[in-house]
Short mmCIF file of C-alpha atoms in Angstrom, two decimals:
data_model
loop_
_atom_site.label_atom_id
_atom_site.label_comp_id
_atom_site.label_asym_id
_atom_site.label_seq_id
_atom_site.Cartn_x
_atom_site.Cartn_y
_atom_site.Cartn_z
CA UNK A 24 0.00 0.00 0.00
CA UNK A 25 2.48 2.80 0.91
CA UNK A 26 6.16 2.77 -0.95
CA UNK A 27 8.92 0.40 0.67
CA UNK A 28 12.60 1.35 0.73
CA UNK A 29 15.27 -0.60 2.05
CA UNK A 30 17.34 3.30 2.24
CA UNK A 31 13.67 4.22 4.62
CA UNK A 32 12.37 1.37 5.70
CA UNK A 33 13.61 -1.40 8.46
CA UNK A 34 13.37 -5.27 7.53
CA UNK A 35 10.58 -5.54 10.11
CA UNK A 36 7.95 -2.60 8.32
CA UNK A 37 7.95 -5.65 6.01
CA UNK A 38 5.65 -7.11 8.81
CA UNK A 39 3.59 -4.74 8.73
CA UNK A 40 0.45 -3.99 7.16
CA UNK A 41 0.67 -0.56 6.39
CA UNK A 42 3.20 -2.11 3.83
CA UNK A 43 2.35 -5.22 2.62
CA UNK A 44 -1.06 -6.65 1.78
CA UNK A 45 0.44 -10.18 3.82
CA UNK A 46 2.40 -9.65 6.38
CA UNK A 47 1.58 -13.02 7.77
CA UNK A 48 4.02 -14.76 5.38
CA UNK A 49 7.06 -12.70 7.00
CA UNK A 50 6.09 -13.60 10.65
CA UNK A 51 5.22 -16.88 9.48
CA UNK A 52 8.69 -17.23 7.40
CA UNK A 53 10.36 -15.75 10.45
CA UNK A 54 8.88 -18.45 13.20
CA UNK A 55 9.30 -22.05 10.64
CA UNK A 56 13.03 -20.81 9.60
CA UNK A 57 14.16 -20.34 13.16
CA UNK A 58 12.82 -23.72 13.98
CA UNK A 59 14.44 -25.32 10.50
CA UNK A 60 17.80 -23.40 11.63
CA UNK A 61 18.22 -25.37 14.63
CA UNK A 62 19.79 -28.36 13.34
CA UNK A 63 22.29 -26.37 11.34
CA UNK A 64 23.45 -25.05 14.47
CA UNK A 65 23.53 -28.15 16.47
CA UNK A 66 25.65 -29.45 13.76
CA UNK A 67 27.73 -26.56 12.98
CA UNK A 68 28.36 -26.92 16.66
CA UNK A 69 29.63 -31.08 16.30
CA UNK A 70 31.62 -30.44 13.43
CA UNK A 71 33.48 -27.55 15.27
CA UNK A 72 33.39 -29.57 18.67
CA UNK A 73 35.45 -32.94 16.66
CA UNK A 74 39.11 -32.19 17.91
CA UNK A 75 41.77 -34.14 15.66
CA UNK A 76 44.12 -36.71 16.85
CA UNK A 77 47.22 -34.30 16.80
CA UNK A 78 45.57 -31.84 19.47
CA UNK A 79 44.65 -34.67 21.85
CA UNK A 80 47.33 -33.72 23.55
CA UNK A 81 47.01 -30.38 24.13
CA UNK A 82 44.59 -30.24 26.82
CA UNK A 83 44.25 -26.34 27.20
CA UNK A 84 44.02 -25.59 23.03
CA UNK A 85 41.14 -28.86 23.32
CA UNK A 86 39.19 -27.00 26.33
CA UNK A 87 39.36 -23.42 24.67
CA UNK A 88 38.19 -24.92 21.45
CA UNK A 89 35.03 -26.28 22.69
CA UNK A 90 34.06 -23.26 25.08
CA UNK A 91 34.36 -21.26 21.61
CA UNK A 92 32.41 -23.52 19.98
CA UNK A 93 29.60 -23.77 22.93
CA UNK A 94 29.70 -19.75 23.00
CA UNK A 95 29.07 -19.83 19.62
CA UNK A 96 26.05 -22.57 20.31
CA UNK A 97 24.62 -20.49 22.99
CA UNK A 98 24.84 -17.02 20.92
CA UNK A 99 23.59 -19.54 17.62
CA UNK A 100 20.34 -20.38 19.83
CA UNK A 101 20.02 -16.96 21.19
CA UNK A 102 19.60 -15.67 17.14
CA UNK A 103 17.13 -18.40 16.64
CA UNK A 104 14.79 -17.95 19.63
CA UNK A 105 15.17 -14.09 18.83
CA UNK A 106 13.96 -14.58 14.92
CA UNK A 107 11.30 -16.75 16.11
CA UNK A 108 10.18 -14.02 18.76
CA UNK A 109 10.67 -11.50 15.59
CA UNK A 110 8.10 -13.56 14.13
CA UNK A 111 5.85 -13.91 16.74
CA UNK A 112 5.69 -10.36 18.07
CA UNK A 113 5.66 -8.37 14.75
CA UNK A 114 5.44 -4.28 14.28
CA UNK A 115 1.69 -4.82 14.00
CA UNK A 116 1.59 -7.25 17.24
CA UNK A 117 3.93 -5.86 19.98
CA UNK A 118 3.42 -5.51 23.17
CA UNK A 119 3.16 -2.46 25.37
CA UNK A 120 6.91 -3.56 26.28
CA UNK A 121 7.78 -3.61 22.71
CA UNK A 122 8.60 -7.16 22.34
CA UNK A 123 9.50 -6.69 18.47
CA UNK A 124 12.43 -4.60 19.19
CA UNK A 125 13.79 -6.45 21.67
CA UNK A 126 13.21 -9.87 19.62
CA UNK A 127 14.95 -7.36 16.68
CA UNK A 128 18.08 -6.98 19.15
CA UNK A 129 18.40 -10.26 20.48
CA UNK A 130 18.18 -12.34 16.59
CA UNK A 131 20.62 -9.48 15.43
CA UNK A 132 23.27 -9.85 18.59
CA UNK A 133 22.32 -13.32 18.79
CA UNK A 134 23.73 -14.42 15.19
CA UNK A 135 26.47 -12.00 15.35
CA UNK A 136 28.09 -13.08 18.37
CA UNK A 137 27.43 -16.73 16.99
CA UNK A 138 29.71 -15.56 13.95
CA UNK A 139 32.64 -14.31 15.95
CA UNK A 140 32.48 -17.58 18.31
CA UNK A 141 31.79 -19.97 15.59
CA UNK A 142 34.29 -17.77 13.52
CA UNK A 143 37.46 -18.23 16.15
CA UNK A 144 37.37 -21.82 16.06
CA UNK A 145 37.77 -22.10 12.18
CA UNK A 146 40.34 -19.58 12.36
CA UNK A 147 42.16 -21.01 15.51
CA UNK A 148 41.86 -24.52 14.87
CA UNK A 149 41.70 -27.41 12.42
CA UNK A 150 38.49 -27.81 10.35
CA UNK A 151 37.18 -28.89 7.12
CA UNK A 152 35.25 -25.29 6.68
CA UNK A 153 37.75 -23.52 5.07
CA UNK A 154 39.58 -20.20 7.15
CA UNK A 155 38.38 -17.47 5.05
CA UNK A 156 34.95 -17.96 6.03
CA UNK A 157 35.91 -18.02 9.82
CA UNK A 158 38.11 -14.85 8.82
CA UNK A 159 34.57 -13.28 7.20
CA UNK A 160 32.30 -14.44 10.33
CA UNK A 161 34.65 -12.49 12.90
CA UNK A 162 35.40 -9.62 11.49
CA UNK A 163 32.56 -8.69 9.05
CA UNK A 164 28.96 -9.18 10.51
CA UNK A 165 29.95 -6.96 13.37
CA UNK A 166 30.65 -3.55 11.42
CA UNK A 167 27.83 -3.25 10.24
CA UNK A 168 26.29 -3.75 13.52
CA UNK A 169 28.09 -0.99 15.41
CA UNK A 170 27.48 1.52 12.77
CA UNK A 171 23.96 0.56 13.25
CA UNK A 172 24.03 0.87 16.99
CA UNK A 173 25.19 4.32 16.70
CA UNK A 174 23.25 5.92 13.53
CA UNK A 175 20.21 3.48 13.59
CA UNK A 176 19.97 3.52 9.38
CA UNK A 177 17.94 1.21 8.14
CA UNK A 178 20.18 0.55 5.45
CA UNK A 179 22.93 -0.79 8.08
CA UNK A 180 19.98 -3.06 9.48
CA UNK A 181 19.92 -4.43 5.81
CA UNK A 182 24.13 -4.88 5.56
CA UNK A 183 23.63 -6.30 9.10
CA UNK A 184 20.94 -9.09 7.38
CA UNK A 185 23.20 -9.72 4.53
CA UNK A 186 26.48 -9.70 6.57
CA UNK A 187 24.57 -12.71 8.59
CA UNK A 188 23.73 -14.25 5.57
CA UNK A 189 26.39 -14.70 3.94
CA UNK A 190 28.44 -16.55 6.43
CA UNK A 191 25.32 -18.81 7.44
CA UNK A 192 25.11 -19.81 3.67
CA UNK A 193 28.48 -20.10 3.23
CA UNK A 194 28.81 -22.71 6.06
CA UNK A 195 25.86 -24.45 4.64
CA UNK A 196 27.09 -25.11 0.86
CA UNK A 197 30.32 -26.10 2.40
CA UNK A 198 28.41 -28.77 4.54
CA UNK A 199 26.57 -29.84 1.41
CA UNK A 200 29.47 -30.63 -0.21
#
């Protein structure tokens, strides 16, 4: 009904009606991805947990590399319950303690945070996902995110999505092959 800008508008007026006629399929999208996400994450967090022979016996290196990996876990599920809460609690249906926003923060943190986490193992340690993506996750997803912290821009919310998205498909095609 009313013109939609990613330069004016924030991911979430998608979700709303005053700009589409069916906002439904963006909550809707929102709540059945988190839930399909979760096994990516579980096993994103296996593959990154397996510690090869030749680090066995470095005790230390072994414990940091799985309390990365479980940070990374922890921030993973924190994205997902936050896009599901996205989903739930849209612009149109927030609360009078504005739920959507703080669903907004927590998915955005959430799956940042998961990047640097998840990142630091591949960088730090032996894995079959190759380092450049690790190198991407840690450093990338998180500019955009303080620039939006401080300026609020929608378009930074957009580089924020995209940063995110990226890395989480990246991960994925590598799995699939």
């Amino acid at each position: 009904p009313v013109g939609y800008s990613i330069m004016d508008n924030y991911i979430s007026d998608l979700g709303s009606l005053r700009y589409t006629p069916l906002p439904i399929f963006l909550d809707y999208g929102a709540m059945s991805s988190s839930i399909t996400m979760l096994p990516f994450g579980f096993y994103l967090e296996n593959i990154l947990n397996r510690v090869p022979r030749t680090m066995n016996d470095v005790k230390e290196l072994k414990r940091n590399r799985i309390r990365l990996s479980n940070l990374g876990m922890l921030s993973f599920l924190m994205g997902v319950v936050g896009f599901f809460g996205r989903g739930l609690f849209s612009e149109d249906r927030t609360t009078s303690l504005n739920l959507h926003y703080f669903f907004s923060v927590v998915v955005f943190s959430g799956f940042i945070f998961a990047g640097i986490f998840f990142g630091l193992v591949i960088v730090l340690y032996t894995t079959t996902i190759p380092k450049v993506i690790g190198i991407y996750m840690t450093c990338i997803p998180i500019i955009p995110g303080i620039i939006f912290v401080f300026t609020r821009a929608p378009l930074m919310e957009w580089f924020m999505f995209f940063s995110l998205l990226i890395w989480i498909s990246a991960i994925m095609i590598t799995f699939f092959r």
